[in-house]
Amino acid sequence: MRTFRNAAAAIALAGATLSAPAFADDHSASDAIEADYDSYLAPLFVHFHKNPELSFLETKTAARMAQELRAVGMEVTEGVGGTGVVGMMRNGDGPLILLRADMDGLPVPEKSGLDYASTATQVGQDGKEYPVMHACGHDVHITSMVGTARRLAAMKDQWSGTIMFVVQPAEERVGGAKAMLEDGLYDRFGKPDYALAFHVGSQLETGKITASEGIQYSSADSVDIMVPGIGAHGASPHTGRDPVYIASQIVTALQSIVSREVGPLSPAVITVGSIHSGTKHNIISDRADLQLTVRANDEETRAQLLAAIERIAINMGKTHGLPDDLPVTVKVSEGTPVTNNDPVLARRLNNVIKRDLGEETFLPFEQGGMGAEDFAYFVAEEYGVPGYYFAVGGTPAEAFEAADNGGPRVPSHHSPLFKIAPRESVTLGTRAMVAAVMDLAPVE
């Protein structure tokens, strides 16, 4: 995460936390946001939920978001980084603030039981058809972005500056943010003074917000391992080289990286999520393919994990007699760094949440898993943009109480059973975003 250019800048930002007034008539703004949800945003959410699209293929979602942003008077540019959309809301002198919402769905068949459950299917970039579901709440994020845009447009007398609304593709493949930046996001639209985003959380109670003053999400890398073999009859394994056996040895050996190479106080995860090989009981295949997800909380550990995976996989092939012209290959196909909140900005906006939305709304941050986010690219050290990423509760307290008393478990993200409370999630996310903008871009 970047550091401030000088101590004076850090002191000024920290001091603003204590001196900035709450934005005018917060109860009125909250009432307006909830009324807007009931009259406008609710059917928009249902539309997005019923019509999810896969990463980098969000053409209809992008078109609808462009339409919604234009409707509030923005300058809108489509096709940024593929299907990305950028809307610029200009309102006089002041900071440039990036607000980001991701829009892609997942190749998951929805089994939530909701009356607006997705039945959508889509052909992916690999040419295969998949069921598609908003199983991670991105429909909440884009609906809230529309709500935020509509509210800020109605409150232009209470803030000053420019808001960059970034509708990002392909967060699920941790590629969309990088693609937008490589397409000149900051060169074309300006480098932001601040970058903000949020994620709805199924494991967080509705009405609650939490954000770290440091690490918010782990790094994530998708690693593909191809294990070649020498095909043979299953009854004569000595005449070939069995890639299934070699791959199995690799899977087992990989677990020694976390348990015996990484320091015990450095969190790390190596999960083999997929292994495929062969077609028949009695045929030794000539190839096995493994797919891994790799997680870390710092870039040093991340690099260590990836190097160790490559070393073990390649040398396991050699150990089992694969010839030099049939090496095991290791490729990192997708990845994103650790997402860190800027400490000074996070302290400031965490206090804004407490002040404007109520002390009871904010919960201290605890990292409960090693999820990842490509928002990290927008606030990479090379850009020097302070970032703030927060979580908004998506599941009513009653559901957690029922689970504690033996009822159904609250579904996790990426589950076919995933569901959140849309009204509570969208309105709270919108209130928080509006409060943050009002604090960061006050009328002079």
Coordinates of C-alpha atoms in Angstrom, one line a residue:
M1 CA 0.0 0.0 0.0
R2 CA 1.2 3.5 -0.8
T3 CA 2.5 5.9 1.8
F4 CA 1.7 9.7 1.8
R5 CA 4.1 11.9 0.0
N6 CA 4.8 13.8 3.2
A7 CA 3.8 13.9 6.8
A8 CA 1.9 17.1 6.4
A9 CA -0.5 15.5 4.0
A10 CA -1.1 12.6 6.4
I11 CA -1.8 15.0 9.3
A12 CA -4.2 17.1 7.2
L13 CA -6.2 14.0 6.2
A14 CA -6.3 12.7 9.7
G15 CA -7.3 16.0 11.1
A16 CA -10.2 16.2 8.6
T17 CA -11.8 13.3 10.5
L18 CA -12.4 15.3 13.5
S19 CA -13.3 18.6 12.0
A20 CA -15.5 17.8 9.0
P21 CA -19.3 18.2 9.8
A22 CA -21.8 15.5 9.1
F23 CA -23.5 16.0 5.8
A24 CA -26.7 18.0 5.9
D25 CA -29.8 16.3 7.3
D26 CA -28.6 12.6 7.3
H27 CA -32.1 11.4 8.3
S28 CA -33.5 13.1 5.3
A29 CA -30.9 11.6 3.0
S30 CA -31.5 8.1 4.5
D31 CA -35.2 8.5 4.0
A32 CA -34.7 9.6 0.4
I33 CA -32.4 6.6 -0.3
E34 CA -34.9 4.1 1.1
A35 CA -37.8 5.7 -0.8
D36 CA -35.7 5.6 -4.0
Y37 CA -35.1 1.9 -3.3
D38 CA -38.8 1.2 -3.0
S39 CA -39.8 3.1 -6.0
Y40 CA -36.9 2.6 -8.4
L41 CA -34.0 0.5 -7.2
A42 CA -35.9 -2.6 -6.2
P43 CA -37.0 -3.6 -9.7
L44 CA -33.6 -2.7 -11.0
F45 CA -32.0 -5.1 -8.5
V46 CA -34.4 -7.9 -9.5
H47 CA -33.5 -7.2 -13.2
F48 CA -29.8 -7.6 -12.5
H49 CA -30.3 -10.7 -10.3
K50 CA -32.3 -12.4 -13.0
N51 CA -30.0 -11.5 -15.8
P52 CA -26.4 -12.2 -14.6
E53 CA -23.5 -12.5 -17.1
L54 CA -20.1 -14.1 -17.0
S55 CA -16.8 -12.3 -16.6
F56 CA -15.8 -10.2 -19.6
L57 CA -19.1 -11.0 -21.3
E58 CA -21.3 -8.5 -19.3
T59 CA -22.5 -6.7 -22.4
K60 CA -26.2 -6.3 -21.4
T61 CA -25.4 -5.4 -17.8
A62 CA -22.9 -2.8 -19.0
A63 CA -25.4 -1.3 -21.5
R64 CA -28.0 -1.0 -18.7
M65 CA -25.5 0.6 -16.3
A66 CA -24.5 3.0 -19.0
Q67 CA -28.1 3.9 -19.5
E68 CA -28.7 4.4 -15.8
L69 CA -25.6 6.6 -15.4
R70 CA -26.5 8.7 -18.5
A71 CA -30.0 9.2 -17.0
V72 CA -28.6 11.3 -14.1
G73 CA -26.6 13.5 -16.5
M74 CA -23.2 11.9 -16.6
E75 CA -20.6 11.8 -19.4
V76 CA -20.5 8.0 -20.0
T77 CA -17.8 6.0 -21.8
E78 CA -18.4 2.3 -22.7
G79 CA -16.0 -0.4 -23.7
V80 CA -13.2 0.4 -21.2
G81 CA -11.1 -2.7 -20.6
G82 CA -13.6 -4.8 -22.5
T83 CA -17.1 -4.3 -21.1
G84 CA -16.2 -1.7 -18.5
V85 CA -18.2 1.5 -18.1
V86 CA -17.0 4.9 -16.8
G87 CA -19.3 7.7 -15.8
M88 CA -18.1 11.1 -14.9
M89 CA -20.2 13.4 -12.6
R90 CA -18.7 16.8 -12.6
N91 CA -19.7 19.3 -9.9
G92 CA -17.2 22.2 -9.7
D93 CA -13.8 22.3 -8.1
G94 CA -12.7 19.6 -5.7
P95 CA -11.2 16.1 -5.5
L96 CA -11.6 13.4 -8.1
I97 CA -13.2 10.3 -6.3
L98 CA -13.4 6.9 -7.9
L99 CA -16.4 4.8 -6.9
R100 CA -16.2 1.2 -8.2
A101 CA -18.8 -1.5 -8.5
D102 CA -18.1 -5.0 -10.1
M103 CA -20.9 -6.5 -12.3
D104 CA -20.0 -10.1 -13.3
G105 CA -21.9 -13.2 -12.2
L106 CA -20.6 -16.8 -11.7
P107 CA -21.0 -20.1 -13.5
V108 CA -23.3 -21.5 -10.8
P109 CA -26.8 -22.9 -11.0
E110 CA -29.0 -20.9 -8.6
K111 CA -30.9 -23.0 -6.0
S112 CA -31.8 -20.2 -3.6
G113 CA -35.5 -20.7 -3.9
L114 CA -36.1 -17.0 -4.5
D115 CA -39.0 -16.1 -6.7
Y116 CA -36.7 -14.0 -8.8
A117 CA -33.9 -16.7 -9.0
S118 CA -31.8 -16.7 -12.1
T119 CA -32.4 -19.3 -14.8
A120 CA -29.9 -17.7 -17.1
T121 CA -27.4 -19.6 -19.1
Q122 CA -24.5 -18.2 -21.2
V123 CA -21.7 -19.5 -23.4
G124 CA -18.4 -18.7 -21.8
Q125 CA -15.2 -17.6 -23.4
D126 CA -14.2 -21.3 -23.6
G127 CA -17.2 -22.0 -25.8
K128 CA -19.1 -24.1 -23.2
E129 CA -22.6 -23.2 -21.9
Y130 CA -23.0 -22.5 -18.2
P131 CA -25.8 -21.7 -15.8
V132 CA -25.1 -18.2 -14.4
M133 CA -26.0 -16.7 -11.0
H134 CA -25.1 -13.6 -9.0
A135 CA -23.7 -15.8 -6.3
C136 CA -21.4 -13.1 -4.8
G137 CA -23.7 -10.1 -4.6
H138 CA -22.4 -8.0 -7.5
D139 CA -26.1 -7.2 -8.3
V140 CA -26.1 -5.4 -4.9
H141 CA -23.0 -3.4 -5.9
I142 CA -24.3 -2.1 -9.2
T143 CA -27.7 -1.4 -7.9
S144 CA -26.2 0.6 -5.1
M145 CA -24.0 2.5 -7.5
V146 CA -27.1 3.6 -9.4
G147 CA -28.7 4.7 -6.0
T148 CA -25.5 6.6 -5.1
A149 CA -25.4 8.3 -8.4
R150 CA -29.1 9.4 -8.2
R151 CA -28.7 10.7 -4.6
L152 CA -25.4 12.6 -5.4
A153 CA -27.1 14.1 -8.4
A154 CA -29.9 15.4 -6.2
M155 CA -27.5 16.7 -3.6
K156 CA -25.1 18.7 -5.7
D157 CA -25.4 21.7 -3.5
Q158 CA -23.8 19.8 -0.7
W159 CA -20.6 18.5 -2.3
S160 CA -18.0 19.8 -4.8
G161 CA -15.7 17.9 -7.1
T162 CA -15.8 15.1 -9.7
I163 CA -17.0 11.5 -9.1
M164 CA -15.7 8.8 -11.4
F165 CA -18.2 5.9 -11.5
V166 CA -16.3 2.7 -12.5
V167 CA -18.5 -0.3 -13.5
Q168 CA -15.9 -3.0 -13.6
P169 CA -16.0 -6.3 -15.4
A170 CA -14.5 -9.7 -14.4
E171 CA -13.8 -9.3 -10.8
E172 CA -14.5 -13.0 -10.3
R173 CA -11.6 -13.7 -12.6
V174 CA -9.5 -10.9 -11.0
G175 CA -8.9 -9.4 -14.4
G176 CA -11.3 -6.6 -14.9
A177 CA -9.6 -3.9 -12.9
K178 CA -6.2 -4.6 -14.5
A179 CA -7.9 -4.5 -18.0
M180 CA -9.4 -1.1 -17.4
L181 CA -6.2 0.3 -16.1
E182 CA -4.3 -1.1 -19.1
D183 CA -6.9 0.5 -21.3
G184 CA -5.8 3.9 -19.9
L185 CA -8.4 4.4 -17.2
Y186 CA -6.3 6.9 -15.3
D187 CA -4.7 8.5 -18.4
R188 CA -8.1 9.0 -20.0
F189 CA -10.2 10.1 -17.0
G190 CA -7.7 11.3 -14.5
K191 CA -5.9 9.8 -11.5
P192 CA -8.3 9.8 -8.5
D193 CA -7.5 11.5 -5.2
Y194 CA -9.4 8.6 -3.5
A195 CA -10.8 5.2 -4.6
L196 CA -13.8 3.6 -2.8
A197 CA -15.7 0.4 -3.1
F198 CA -17.7 -2.0 -1.0
H199 CA -18.7 -5.7 -1.0
V200 CA -21.9 -7.1 0.5
G201 CA -21.2 -9.9 2.9
S202 CA -23.4 -12.9 3.6
Q203 CA -21.6 -13.7 6.8
L204 CA -22.2 -10.1 8.1
E205 CA -25.4 -9.0 9.7
T206 CA -27.6 -6.5 7.9
G207 CA -27.2 -3.0 9.3
K208 CA -23.5 -3.4 9.9
I209 CA -20.4 -2.1 8.2
T210 CA -16.8 -3.1 8.8
A211 CA -13.5 -2.0 7.2
S212 CA -9.9 -2.6 8.0
E213 CA -7.2 0.1 8.6
G214 CA -4.8 -2.2 6.8
I215 CA -5.2 -5.5 5.0
Q216 CA -8.8 -6.0 3.7
Y217 CA -8.3 -9.0 1.4
S218 CA -5.6 -11.6 0.6
S219 CA -3.8 -12.0 -2.7
A220 CA -5.2 -14.7 -5.1
D221 CA -3.5 -16.6 -7.9
S222 CA -5.0 -19.2 -10.2
V223 CA -2.3 -21.8 -11.0
D224 CA -2.6 -24.4 -13.8
I225 CA -0.3 -27.5 -13.6
M226 CA -0.1 -29.8 -16.6
V227 CA 1.4 -33.2 -15.9
P228 CA 2.3 -35.1 -19.0
G229 CA 2.5 -38.9 -19.1
I230 CA 3.2 -41.8 -21.3
G231 CA 0.0 -43.7 -22.1
A232 CA -0.2 -47.4 -21.5
H233 CA -2.6 -50.3 -20.6
G234 CA -3.8 -50.2 -17.1
A235 CA -2.7 -53.8 -16.6
S236 CA 0.9 -52.9 -17.6
P237 CA 1.7 -49.7 -15.8
H238 CA 5.4 -50.3 -16.0
T239 CA 5.3 -49.7 -19.8
G240 CA 4.3 -46.0 -19.4
R241 CA 4.4 -43.1 -17.0
D242 CA 1.2 -42.6 -15.1
P243 CA 0.2 -38.8 -14.9
V244 CA -2.6 -39.5 -12.4
Y245 CA -0.1 -41.0 -9.9
I246 CA 2.4 -38.2 -10.5
A247 CA -0.4 -35.6 -10.1
S248 CA -1.5 -37.2 -6.9
Q249 CA 2.0 -37.0 -5.5
I250 CA 2.1 -33.3 -6.5
V251 CA -1.2 -32.7 -4.6
T252 CA 0.2 -34.3 -1.5
A253 CA 3.6 -32.6 -1.7
L254 CA 2.1 -29.1 -2.2
Q255 CA 0.6 -29.2 1.3
S256 CA 4.2 -29.3 2.7
I257 CA 4.7 -25.8 1.5
V258 CA 2.3 -24.3 4.0
S259 CA 3.1 -26.7 6.8
R260 CA 6.9 -26.8 6.4
E261 CA 8.2 -23.8 4.3
V262 CA 6.0 -20.8 5.1
G263 CA 6.5 -19.3 8.6
P264 CA 3.8 -20.3 11.0
L265 CA 2.7 -16.7 11.6
S266 CA 2.2 -16.0 7.9
P267 CA -1.3 -17.1 6.6
A268 CA -1.2 -19.1 3.4
V269 CA -3.5 -21.4 1.5
I270 CA -2.9 -23.8 -1.4
T271 CA -6.1 -25.5 -2.6
V272 CA -6.3 -27.9 -5.5
G273 CA -9.8 -27.2 -6.8
S274 CA -9.7 -29.4 -9.9
I275 CA -7.9 -32.5 -11.2
H276 CA -8.8 -34.1 -14.5
S277 CA -7.3 -37.1 -16.4
G278 CA -8.2 -40.1 -18.4
T279 CA -11.2 -41.6 -20.1
K280 CA -11.5 -45.3 -19.1
H281 CA -10.9 -47.7 -16.2
N282 CA -8.0 -49.6 -17.8
I283 CA -6.2 -46.9 -19.8
I284 CA -3.3 -44.9 -18.3
S285 CA -3.7 -41.4 -19.7
D286 CA -1.0 -39.3 -21.3
R287 CA -2.0 -36.1 -19.4
A288 CA -3.4 -34.8 -16.1
D289 CA -4.4 -31.2 -15.4
L290 CA -4.6 -29.6 -12.0
Q291 CA -6.1 -26.2 -11.1
L292 CA -5.1 -24.4 -7.9
T293 CA -6.0 -21.3 -6.0
V294 CA -3.2 -19.8 -3.9
R295 CA -3.7 -17.2 -1.2
A296 CA -1.4 -15.0 0.9
N297 CA -1.5 -11.9 3.1
D298 CA 1.7 -10.3 1.8
E299 CA 3.6 -10.2 -1.4
E300 CA 6.7 -11.9 0.0
T301 CA 4.7 -15.0 1.0
R302 CA 2.8 -14.9 -2.3
A303 CA 6.1 -15.1 -4.3
Q304 CA 7.4 -17.8 -2.0
L305 CA 4.3 -20.0 -2.5
L306 CA 4.3 -19.6 -6.3
A307 CA 8.0 -20.4 -6.6
A308 CA 7.6 -23.5 -4.3
I309 CA 4.7 -24.8 -6.3
E310 CA 6.7 -24.6 -9.5
R311 CA 9.7 -26.3 -7.9
I312 CA 7.8 -29.2 -6.4
A313 CA 5.6 -29.8 -9.5
I314 CA 8.4 -29.8 -12.0
N315 CA 10.8 -31.9 -9.9
M316 CA 8.0 -34.4 -9.0
G317 CA 7.8 -35.2 -12.7
K318 CA 11.5 -35.7 -12.9
T319 CA 11.4 -37.9 -9.8
H320 CA 8.9 -40.3 -11.5
G321 CA 11.0 -40.6 -14.7
L322 CA 9.3 -38.1 -17.1
P323 CA 11.8 -37.4 -19.9
D324 CA 13.3 -34.0 -20.4
D325 CA 11.1 -33.5 -23.5
L326 CA 7.9 -34.1 -21.4
P327 CA 8.3 -31.7 -18.5
V328 CA 5.5 -30.7 -16.0
T329 CA 4.5 -27.1 -16.8
V330 CA 3.2 -24.6 -14.3
K331 CA 1.4 -21.4 -15.3
V332 CA -0.2 -18.6 -13.3
S333 CA -3.3 -17.7 -15.4
E334 CA -4.9 -15.1 -13.2
G335 CA -3.9 -13.2 -10.1
T336 CA -4.4 -10.1 -7.9
P337 CA -2.2 -8.6 -5.1
V338 CA -3.2 -8.1 -1.5
T339 CA -5.9 -5.4 -1.0
N340 CA -4.8 -2.9 1.6
N341 CA -6.8 0.0 2.8
D342 CA -5.0 3.3 3.3
P343 CA -4.7 3.5 7.1
V344 CA -5.3 7.3 7.4
L345 CA -8.2 7.3 4.9
A346 CA -9.7 4.2 6.5
R347 CA -9.6 5.8 10.0
R348 CA -11.2 8.9 8.6
L349 CA -14.0 7.2 6.8
N350 CA -14.6 4.6 9.5
N351 CA -15.2 7.6 11.8
V352 CA -17.6 9.1 9.2
I353 CA -19.6 5.8 9.2
K354 CA -19.9 6.0 13.0
R355 CA -20.7 9.7 13.0
D356 CA -23.3 9.7 10.1
L357 CA -24.7 6.2 10.2
G358 CA -24.5 5.5 13.9
E359 CA -21.8 4.1 16.3
E360 CA -23.8 0.8 16.3
T361 CA -23.5 0.4 12.6
F362 CA -19.7 0.0 12.6
L363 CA -18.0 -3.3 13.7
P364 CA -14.2 -3.7 14.1
F365 CA -12.7 -5.5 11.2
E366 CA -11.7 -9.2 11.6
Q367 CA -10.2 -11.2 8.7
G368 CA -12.2 -14.5 8.8
G369 CA -10.9 -16.0 5.6
M370 CA -8.6 -15.4 2.6
G371 CA -10.9 -14.0 0.0
A372 CA -9.4 -11.7 -2.6
E373 CA -10.3 -8.6 -4.6
D374 CA -8.9 -7.0 -7.7
F375 CA -9.7 -3.6 -6.4
A376 CA -6.1 -3.8 -5.3
Y377 CA -5.0 -2.8 -8.8
F378 CA -6.8 0.6 -8.5
V379 CA -4.8 1.5 -5.4
A380 CA -1.5 -0.1 -6.3
E381 CA 1.6 1.6 -4.9
E382 CA 2.7 2.7 -8.4
Y383 CA -0.4 4.9 -8.6
G384 CA -0.3 6.5 -5.2
V385 CA -4.2 6.5 -4.9
P386 CA -5.4 6.0 -1.3
G387 CA -8.1 3.4 -1.2
Y388 CA -11.0 2.4 1.1
Y389 CA -12.8 -0.9 0.8
F390 CA -15.6 -1.8 3.2
A391 CA -18.1 -4.6 3.8
V392 CA -21.8 -4.2 4.1
G393 CA -23.9 -6.8 6.0
G394 CA -26.3 -8.8 3.8
T395 CA -27.9 -11.4 6.1
P396 CA -30.6 -10.6 8.7
A397 CA -29.8 -11.4 12.3
E398 CA -32.7 -13.8 12.4
A399 CA -31.0 -16.1 9.9
F400 CA -27.8 -16.3 12.1
E401 CA -29.9 -17.0 15.2
A402 CA -31.8 -19.8 13.4
A403 CA -28.5 -21.3 12.3
D404 CA -27.2 -21.2 15.9
N405 CA -30.3 -23.0 17.0
G406 CA -29.9 -25.9 14.6
G407 CA -31.5 -24.3 11.5
P408 CA -30.1 -24.1 8.0
R409 CA -26.6 -22.6 7.7
V410 CA -26.2 -19.2 6.2
P411 CA -24.9 -19.9 2.7
S412 CA -21.5 -18.6 1.8
H413 CA -20.5 -16.6 -1.3
H414 CA -20.3 -18.7 -4.5
S415 CA -22.9 -21.2 -3.2
P416 CA -25.9 -22.1 -5.3
L417 CA -27.9 -21.2 -2.1
F418 CA -26.4 -17.7 -1.8
K419 CA -28.9 -15.0 -1.1
I420 CA -28.9 -11.7 0.7
A421 CA -31.5 -9.1 1.9
P422 CA -31.4 -6.7 -1.1
R423 CA -33.2 -3.7 0.4
E424 CA -31.1 -3.6 3.6
S425 CA -27.8 -4.2 1.7
V426 CA -28.4 -1.7 -1.2
T427 CA -29.6 1.1 1.0
L428 CA -26.9 0.8 3.6
G429 CA -24.2 0.6 0.9
T430 CA -25.6 3.7 -0.7
R431 CA -25.8 5.6 2.5
A432 CA -22.2 4.8 3.3
M433 CA -21.0 5.9 -0.1
V434 CA -22.9 9.1 0.0
A435 CA -21.6 9.9 3.5
A436 CA -18.0 9.2 2.3
V437 CA -18.3 11.5 -0.7
M438 CA -19.8 14.3 1.4
D439 CA -16.9 14.1 3.8
L440 CA -14.2 13.9 1.1
A441 CA -15.7 16.5 -1.2
P442 CA -17.2 19.3 1.0
V443 CA -18.4 22.5 -0.5
E444 CA -15.8 25.2 0.3

